[in-house]
């Protein structure tokens, strides 16, 4: 009986040791987000190029907690065509940096935390993204800002989560006051904003509202 107990005890030790080894091995080979883009050029070479040209690749190759809504190569190509640009070289580094910042959140947000409406954390551009759920062709589809479908969800990396999207995201650059002023039906309201001084307040955009310590890679 004692011999049987010893065998069982040793067997438990061996199984526990093997499980621990497998866990450590898996952790050691986790890719950082920047490395994932680098290792998947068929899908993300153009976004990887954006990161390089905007000098923002280094933070995604460092440890932290990030969520990246990463546009595919097709998404970037369509975006270039919509801007009448032949390549990413037609943008300045600062312009590309703004686009990158709008696709990155300093938080880890998986689909389990998605609810219709605004995401809980702003992008590094300083504006919030919204999530909407749809049923298309019998399948559930998430869209960012109501126009950018998520193709692949919850791609886990060592420093966060990647969601690939099939449309580039574009930050809002027109202040609310201008939208109101341009709408003929809101002309009286626009005039009231100017009289009360609120017009100037609504001319502000939330860009750069993220604390400086959290924008250190983007300044």
PDB file of C-alpha atoms in Angstrom:
ATOM      1  CA  UNK A   1       0.000   0.000   0.000  1.00  0.00           C
ATOM      2  CA  UNK A   2       2.806   2.425   0.881  1.00  0.00           C
ATOM      3  CA  UNK A   3       4.538   1.663  -2.414  1.00  0.00           C
ATOM      4  CA  UNK A   4       1.320   2.449  -4.318  1.00  0.00           C
ATOM      5  CA  UNK A   5       0.933   5.772  -2.494  1.00  0.00           C
ATOM      6  CA  UNK A   6       4.542   6.722  -3.288  1.00  0.00           C
ATOM      7  CA  UNK A   7       3.975   5.967  -6.978  1.00  0.00           C
ATOM      8  CA  UNK A   8       0.827   8.096  -7.020  1.00  0.00           C
ATOM      9  CA  UNK A   9       2.644  10.929  -5.209  1.00  0.00           C
ATOM     10  CA  UNK A  10       5.546  10.887  -7.671  1.00  0.00           C
ATOM     11  CA  UNK A  11       3.087  10.786 -10.561  1.00  0.00           C
ATOM     12  CA  UNK A  12       1.373  13.951  -9.297  1.00  0.00           C
ATOM     13  CA  UNK A  13       4.732  15.718  -9.022  1.00  0.00           C
ATOM     14  CA  UNK A  14       5.651  14.784 -12.587  1.00  0.00           C
ATOM     15  CA  UNK A  15       2.270  15.963 -13.967  1.00  0.00           C
ATOM     16  CA  UNK A  16       2.461  19.243 -12.053  1.00  0.00           C
ATOM     17  CA  UNK A  17       6.006  19.880 -13.264  1.00  0.00           C
ATOM     18  CA  UNK A  18       5.049  19.240 -16.888  1.00  0.00           C
ATOM     19  CA  UNK A  19       2.089  21.608 -16.682  1.00  0.00           C
ATOM     20  CA  UNK A  20       4.264  24.381 -15.251  1.00  0.00           C
ATOM     21  CA  UNK A  21       6.849  23.898 -17.999  1.00  0.00           C
ATOM     22  CA  UNK A  22       4.220  24.110 -20.754  1.00  0.00           C
ATOM     23  CA  UNK A  23       2.884  27.359 -19.275  1.00  0.00           C
ATOM     24  CA  UNK A  24       6.306  28.983 -19.128  1.00  0.00           C
ATOM     25  CA  UNK A  25       7.169  27.868 -22.640  1.00  0.00           C
ATOM     26  CA  UNK A  26       3.949  29.383 -24.015  1.00  0.00           C
ATOM     27  CA  UNK A  27       4.548  32.657 -22.199  1.00  0.00           C
ATOM     28  CA  UNK A  28       8.123  32.900 -23.474  1.00  0.00           C
ATOM     29  CA  UNK A  29       6.936  32.748 -27.087  1.00  0.00           C
ATOM     30  CA  UNK A  30       4.124  35.328 -26.864  1.00  0.00           C
ATOM     31  CA  UNK A  31       4.576  38.072 -29.425  1.00  0.00           C
ATOM     32  CA  UNK A  32       4.348  41.753 -28.627  1.00  0.00           C
ATOM     33  CA  UNK A  33       1.817  43.671 -30.721  1.00  0.00           C
ATOM     34  CA  UNK A  34       4.470  45.307 -32.888  1.00  0.00           C
ATOM     35  CA  UNK A  35       6.091  41.914 -33.477  1.00  0.00           C
ATOM     36  CA  UNK A  36       2.738  40.423 -34.468  1.00  0.00           C
ATOM     37  CA  UNK A  37       2.297  43.036 -37.206  1.00  0.00           C
ATOM     38  CA  UNK A  38       5.868  42.462 -38.348  1.00  0.00           C
ATOM     39  CA  UNK A  39       5.301  38.700 -38.538  1.00  0.00           C
ATOM     40  CA  UNK A  40       2.030  38.991 -40.475  1.00  0.00           C
ATOM     41  CA  UNK A  41       2.903  41.173 -43.492  1.00  0.00           C
ATOM     42  CA  UNK A  42       0.189  39.669 -45.720  1.00  0.00           C
ATOM     43  CA  UNK A  43      -2.394  41.300 -43.485  1.00  0.00           C
ATOM     44  CA  UNK A  44      -0.669  44.211 -41.732  1.00  0.00           C
ATOM     45  CA  UNK A  45       2.419  45.319 -43.692  1.00  0.00           C
ATOM     46  CA  UNK A  46       0.892  48.718 -44.511  1.00  0.00           C
ATOM     47  CA  UNK A  47      -0.137  49.424 -40.920  1.00  0.00           C
ATOM     48  CA  UNK A  48       3.335  48.300 -39.843  1.00  0.00           C
ATOM     49  CA  UNK A  49       4.732  50.819 -42.343  1.00  0.00           C
ATOM     50  CA  UNK A  50       2.535  53.527 -40.811  1.00  0.00           C
ATOM     51  CA  UNK A  51       3.962  52.721 -37.388  1.00  0.00           C
ATOM     52  CA  UNK A  52       7.497  52.927 -38.744  1.00  0.00           C
ATOM     53  CA  UNK A  53       7.017  56.163 -40.675  1.00  0.00           C
ATOM     54  CA  UNK A  54       5.334  57.864 -37.715  1.00  0.00           C
ATOM     55  CA  UNK A  55       8.085  56.725 -35.317  1.00  0.00           C
ATOM     56  CA  UNK A  56       5.532  55.022 -33.074  1.00  0.00           C
ATOM     57  CA  UNK A  57       6.472  51.363 -33.526  1.00  0.00           C
ATOM     58  CA  UNK A  58       8.703  51.182 -30.446  1.00  0.00           C
ATOM     59  CA  UNK A  59       5.897  51.480 -27.865  1.00  0.00           C
ATOM     60  CA  UNK A  60       4.010  48.527 -29.396  1.00  0.00           C
ATOM     61  CA  UNK A  61       7.199  46.501 -29.106  1.00  0.00           C
ATOM     62  CA  UNK A  62       7.407  47.312 -25.393  1.00  0.00           C
ATOM     63  CA  UNK A  63       5.426  45.881 -22.534  1.00  0.00           C
ATOM     64  CA  UNK A  64       2.224  47.607 -21.492  1.00  0.00           C
ATOM     65  CA  UNK A  65      -1.546  47.275 -21.824  1.00  0.00           C
ATOM     66  CA  UNK A  66      -2.908  48.230 -25.235  1.00  0.00           C
ATOM     67  CA  UNK A  67      -5.841  47.596 -27.530  1.00  0.00           C
ATOM     68  CA  UNK A  68      -5.190  48.177 -31.228  1.00  0.00           C
ATOM     69  CA  UNK A  69      -7.877  48.330 -33.885  1.00  0.00           C
ATOM     70  CA  UNK A  70      -5.543  47.429 -36.723  1.00  0.00           C
ATOM     71  CA  UNK A  71      -6.568  48.184 -40.324  1.00  0.00           C
ATOM     72  CA  UNK A  72      -5.743  45.466 -42.830  1.00  0.00           C
ATOM     73  CA  UNK A  73      -3.703  46.123 -45.955  1.00  0.00           C
ATOM     74  CA  UNK A  74      -6.911  46.349 -47.984  1.00  0.00           C
ATOM     75  CA  UNK A  75      -8.327  48.901 -45.555  1.00  0.00           C
ATOM     76  CA  UNK A  76      -5.236  51.099 -45.826  1.00  0.00           C
ATOM     77  CA  UNK A  77      -5.237  50.802 -49.628  1.00  0.00           C
ATOM     78  CA  UNK A  78      -8.880  51.950 -49.818  1.00  0.00           C
ATOM     79  CA  UNK A  79      -8.078  54.808 -47.450  1.00  0.00           C
ATOM     80  CA  UNK A  80      -5.178  55.953 -49.657  1.00  0.00           C
ATOM     81  CA  UNK A  81      -7.413  55.925 -52.721  1.00  0.00           C
ATOM     82  CA  UNK A  82     -10.082  57.962 -50.908  1.00  0.00           C
ATOM     83  CA  UNK A  83      -7.442  60.611 -50.140  1.00  0.00           C
ATOM     84  CA  UNK A  84      -6.023  60.558 -53.688  1.00  0.00           C
ATOM     85  CA  UNK A  85      -2.672  59.387 -52.314  1.00  0.00           C
ATOM     86  CA  UNK A  86      -0.461  56.874 -54.073  1.00  0.00           C
ATOM     87  CA  UNK A  87       1.390  55.716 -50.956  1.00  0.00           C
ATOM     88  CA  UNK A  88       1.966  56.419 -47.272  1.00  0.00           C
ATOM     89  CA  UNK A  89       4.947  58.554 -48.337  1.00  0.00           C
ATOM     90  CA  UNK A  90       2.423  61.217 -49.341  1.00  0.00           C
ATOM     91  CA  UNK A  91       1.629  61.847 -45.655  1.00  0.00           C
ATOM     92  CA  UNK A  92       3.811  63.592 -43.120  1.00  0.00           C
ATOM     93  CA  UNK A  93       5.030  61.672 -40.088  1.00  0.00           C
ATOM     94  CA  UNK A  94       2.796  63.834 -37.887  1.00  0.00           C
ATOM     95  CA  UNK A  95      -0.292  63.056 -39.973  1.00  0.00           C
ATOM     96  CA  UNK A  96       0.409  59.329 -39.778  1.00  0.00           C
ATOM     97  CA  UNK A  97       1.022  59.649 -36.040  1.00  0.00           C
ATOM     98  CA  UNK A  98      -2.471  61.094 -35.567  1.00  0.00           C
ATOM     99  CA  UNK A  99      -4.025  58.202 -37.487  1.00  0.00           C
ATOM    100  CA  UNK A 100      -2.069  55.664 -35.430  1.00  0.00           C
ATOM    101  CA  UNK A 101      -3.055  57.332 -32.161  1.00  0.00           C
ATOM    102  CA  UNK A 102      -6.718  57.114 -33.170  1.00  0.00           C
ATOM    103  CA  UNK A 103      -6.410  53.332 -33.545  1.00  0.00           C
ATOM    104  CA  UNK A 104      -4.768  52.679 -30.163  1.00  0.00           C
ATOM    105  CA  UNK A 105      -6.219  52.597 -26.634  1.00  0.00           C
ATOM    106  CA  UNK A 106      -4.154  52.330 -23.452  1.00  0.00           C
ATOM    107  CA  UNK A 107      -6.294  49.541 -22.029  1.00  0.00           C
ATOM    108  CA  UNK A 108      -6.994  45.893 -22.820  1.00  0.00           C
ATOM    109  CA  UNK A 109     -10.513  45.627 -24.223  1.00  0.00           C
ATOM    110  CA  UNK A 110     -11.747  42.242 -25.422  1.00  0.00           C
ATOM    111  CA  UNK A 111     -15.101  41.589 -27.089  1.00  0.00           C
ATOM    112  CA  UNK A 112     -16.483  40.452 -23.714  1.00  0.00           C
ATOM    113  CA  UNK A 113     -16.327  44.117 -22.707  1.00  0.00           C
ATOM    114  CA  UNK A 114     -18.035  45.407 -25.864  1.00  0.00           C
ATOM    115  CA  UNK A 115     -21.478  46.930 -25.403  1.00  0.00           C
ATOM    116  CA  UNK A 116     -23.333  49.180 -27.807  1.00  0.00           C
ATOM    117  CA  UNK A 117     -22.110  52.706 -27.318  1.00  0.00           C
ATOM    118  CA  UNK A 118     -18.901  54.431 -26.341  1.00  0.00           C
ATOM    119  CA  UNK A 119     -15.880  52.399 -25.267  1.00  0.00           C
ATOM    120  CA  UNK A 120     -14.836  53.085 -21.653  1.00  0.00           C
ATOM    121  CA  UNK A 121     -11.370  54.426 -22.518  1.00  0.00           C
ATOM    122  CA  UNK A 122     -10.433  57.115 -25.045  1.00  0.00           C
ATOM    123  CA  UNK A 123      -7.954  56.523 -27.821  1.00  0.00           C
ATOM    124  CA  UNK A 124      -4.470  57.984 -27.600  1.00  0.00           C
ATOM    125  CA  UNK A 125      -5.720  60.669 -29.965  1.00  0.00           C
ATOM    126  CA  UNK A 126      -8.030  61.815 -27.184  1.00  0.00           C
ATOM    127  CA  UNK A 127     -11.350  60.837 -28.765  1.00  0.00           C
ATOM    128  CA  UNK A 128     -13.653  57.947 -27.853  1.00  0.00           C
ATOM    129  CA  UNK A 129     -14.611  55.176 -30.251  1.00  0.00           C
ATOM    130  CA  UNK A 130     -18.067  53.614 -30.309  1.00  0.00           C
ATOM    131  CA  UNK A 131     -19.035  49.965 -30.734  1.00  0.00           C
ATOM    132  CA  UNK A 132     -22.212  48.785 -32.453  1.00  0.00           C
ATOM    133  CA  UNK A 133     -23.377  45.200 -32.828  1.00  0.00           C
ATOM    134  CA  UNK A 134     -25.226  44.055 -35.948  1.00  0.00           C
ATOM    135  CA  UNK A 135     -26.651  40.844 -37.353  1.00  0.00           C
ATOM    136  CA  UNK A 136     -25.608  40.462 -40.968  1.00  0.00           C
ATOM    137  CA  UNK A 137     -26.326  37.266 -42.873  1.00  0.00           C
ATOM    138  CA  UNK A 138     -27.052  35.412 -39.662  1.00  0.00           C
ATOM    139  CA  UNK A 139     -23.728  36.367 -38.112  1.00  0.00           C
ATOM    140  CA  UNK A 140     -22.956  38.891 -35.393  1.00  0.00           C
ATOM    141  CA  UNK A 141     -20.788  41.768 -36.581  1.00  0.00           C
ATOM    142  CA  UNK A 142     -19.141  44.538 -34.566  1.00  0.00           C
ATOM    143  CA  UNK A 143     -18.545  47.925 -36.170  1.00  0.00           C
ATOM    144  CA  UNK A 144     -16.391  50.763 -34.897  1.00  0.00           C
ATOM    145  CA  UNK A 145     -18.028  54.191 -35.179  1.00  0.00           C
ATOM    146  CA  UNK A 146     -20.833  52.500 -37.157  1.00  0.00           C
ATOM    147  CA  UNK A 147     -18.740  52.141 -40.330  1.00  0.00           C
ATOM    148  CA  UNK A 148     -15.630  50.012 -39.694  1.00  0.00           C
ATOM    149  CA  UNK A 149     -16.354  46.266 -39.377  1.00  0.00           C
ATOM    150  CA  UNK A 150     -14.128  44.173 -37.130  1.00  0.00           C
ATOM    151  CA  UNK A 151     -12.829  41.209 -39.137  1.00  0.00           C
ATOM    152  CA  UNK A 152     -10.918  39.302 -36.447  1.00  0.00           C
ATOM    153  CA  UNK A 153     -11.428  39.770 -32.745  1.00  0.00           C
ATOM    154  CA  UNK A 154      -9.365  39.173 -29.608  1.00  0.00           C
ATOM    155  CA  UNK A 155      -5.954  38.458 -31.110  1.00  0.00           C
ATOM    156  CA  UNK A 156      -3.936  38.130 -27.908  1.00  0.00           C
ATOM    157  CA  UNK A 157      -0.411  39.523 -27.659  1.00  0.00           C
ATOM    158  CA  UNK A 158       1.991  39.832 -24.756  1.00  0.00           C
ATOM    159  CA  UNK A 159       1.190  43.519 -24.294  1.00  0.00           C
ATOM    160  CA  UNK A 160      -2.477  43.662 -25.225  1.00  0.00           C
ATOM    161  CA  UNK A 161      -5.214  42.803 -27.692  1.00  0.00           C
ATOM    162  CA  UNK A 162      -5.554  43.294 -31.453  1.00  0.00           C
ATOM    163  CA  UNK A 163      -8.831  43.575 -33.366  1.00  0.00           C
ATOM    164  CA  UNK A 164      -8.358  43.725 -37.137  1.00  0.00           C
ATOM    165  CA  UNK A 165     -10.681  46.080 -39.012  1.00  0.00           C
ATOM    166  CA  UNK A 166     -11.524  46.319 -42.705  1.00  0.00           C
ATOM    167  CA  UNK A 167     -11.860  50.117 -42.795  1.00  0.00           C
ATOM    168  CA  UNK A 168      -9.435  52.791 -41.613  1.00  0.00           C
ATOM    169  CA  UNK A 169     -10.702  54.940 -38.766  1.00  0.00           C
ATOM    170  CA  UNK A 170     -10.592  58.705 -39.164  1.00  0.00           C
ATOM    171  CA  UNK A 171     -10.694  61.054 -36.170  1.00  0.00           C
ATOM    172  CA  UNK A 172     -13.233  63.860 -36.017  1.00  0.00           C
ATOM    173  CA  UNK A 173     -11.397  67.089 -36.790  1.00  0.00           C
ATOM    174  CA  UNK A 174     -14.379  69.409 -37.329  1.00  0.00           C
ATOM    175  CA  UNK A 175     -15.526  71.018 -34.053  1.00  0.00           C
ATOM    176  CA  UNK A 176     -19.169  70.653 -32.978  1.00  0.00           C
ATOM    177  CA  UNK A 177     -19.689  74.419 -33.316  1.00  0.00           C
ATOM    178  CA  UNK A 178     -18.898  74.239 -37.030  1.00  0.00           C
ATOM    179  CA  UNK A 179     -21.312  71.341 -37.594  1.00  0.00           C
ATOM    180  CA  UNK A 180     -24.062  73.357 -35.893  1.00  0.00           C
ATOM    181  CA  UNK A 181     -23.232  76.513 -37.824  1.00  0.00           C
ATOM    182  CA  UNK A 182     -23.341  74.680 -41.152  1.00  0.00           C
ATOM    183  CA  UNK A 183     -26.833  73.310 -40.500  1.00  0.00           C
ATOM    184  CA  UNK A 184     -29.454  75.887 -41.663  1.00  0.00           C
ATOM    185  CA  UNK A 185     -32.037  74.412 -39.294  1.00  0.00           C
ATOM    186  CA  UNK A 186     -29.775  75.243 -36.338  1.00  0.00           C
ATOM    187  CA  UNK A 187     -28.954  78.820 -37.302  1.00  0.00           C
ATOM    188  CA  UNK A 188     -30.789  80.347 -34.327  1.00  0.00           C
ATOM    189  CA  UNK A 189     -29.141  77.913 -31.935  1.00  0.00           C
ATOM    190  CA  UNK A 190     -25.758  78.729 -33.474  1.00  0.00           C
ATOM    191  CA  UNK A 191     -26.369  82.435 -32.952  1.00  0.00           C
ATOM    192  CA  UNK A 192     -27.326  81.760 -29.322  1.00  0.00           C
ATOM    193  CA  UNK A 193     -24.058  79.887 -28.813  1.00  0.00           C
ATOM    194  CA  UNK A 194     -22.118  82.895 -30.064  1.00  0.00           C
ATOM    195  CA  UNK A 195     -24.018  85.321 -27.840  1.00  0.00           C
ATOM    196  CA  UNK A 196     -23.466  83.216 -24.718  1.00  0.00           C
ATOM    197  CA  UNK A 197     -19.816  82.527 -25.511  1.00  0.00           C
ATOM    198  CA  UNK A 198     -20.392  78.766 -25.729  1.00  0.00           C
ATOM    199  CA  UNK A 199     -19.486  78.791 -29.402  1.00  0.00           C
ATOM    200  CA  UNK A 200     -15.784  79.058 -28.546  1.00  0.00           C
ATOM    201  CA  UNK A 201     -16.114  76.157 -26.092  1.00  0.00           C
ATOM    202  CA  UNK A 202     -17.640  73.957 -28.790  1.00  0.00           C
ATOM    203  CA  UNK A 203     -14.802  74.897 -31.128  1.00  0.00           C
ATOM    204  CA  UNK A 204     -12.472  72.780 -28.997  1.00  0.00           C
ATOM    205  CA  UNK A 205     -11.769  69.183 -29.986  1.00  0.00           C
ATOM    206  CA  UNK A 206     -10.756  66.455 -27.503  1.00  0.00           C
ATOM    207  CA  UNK A 207      -7.400  65.886 -29.200  1.00  0.00           C
ATOM    208  CA  UNK A 208      -4.522  65.560 -26.716  1.00  0.00           C
ATOM    209  CA  UNK A 209      -6.838  65.195 -23.702  1.00  0.00           C
ATOM    210  CA  UNK A 210      -4.936  62.069 -22.656  1.00  0.00           C
ATOM    211  CA  UNK A 211      -2.502  62.780 -19.766  1.00  0.00           C
ATOM    212  CA  UNK A 212       1.056  63.544 -20.864  1.00  0.00           C
ATOM    213  CA  UNK A 213       2.487  60.449 -19.161  1.00  0.00           C
ATOM    214  CA  UNK A 214       0.198  58.260 -21.273  1.00  0.00           C
ATOM    215  CA  UNK A 215       1.115  60.089 -24.501  1.00  0.00           C
ATOM    216  CA  UNK A 216       4.858  59.748 -23.957  1.00  0.00           C
ATOM    217  CA  UNK A 217       5.275  57.643 -27.100  1.00  0.00           C
ATOM    218  CA  UNK A 218       3.378  60.142 -29.216  1.00  0.00           C
ATOM    219  CA  UNK A 219       4.951  63.480 -28.304  1.00  0.00           C
TER     220      UNK A 219
END
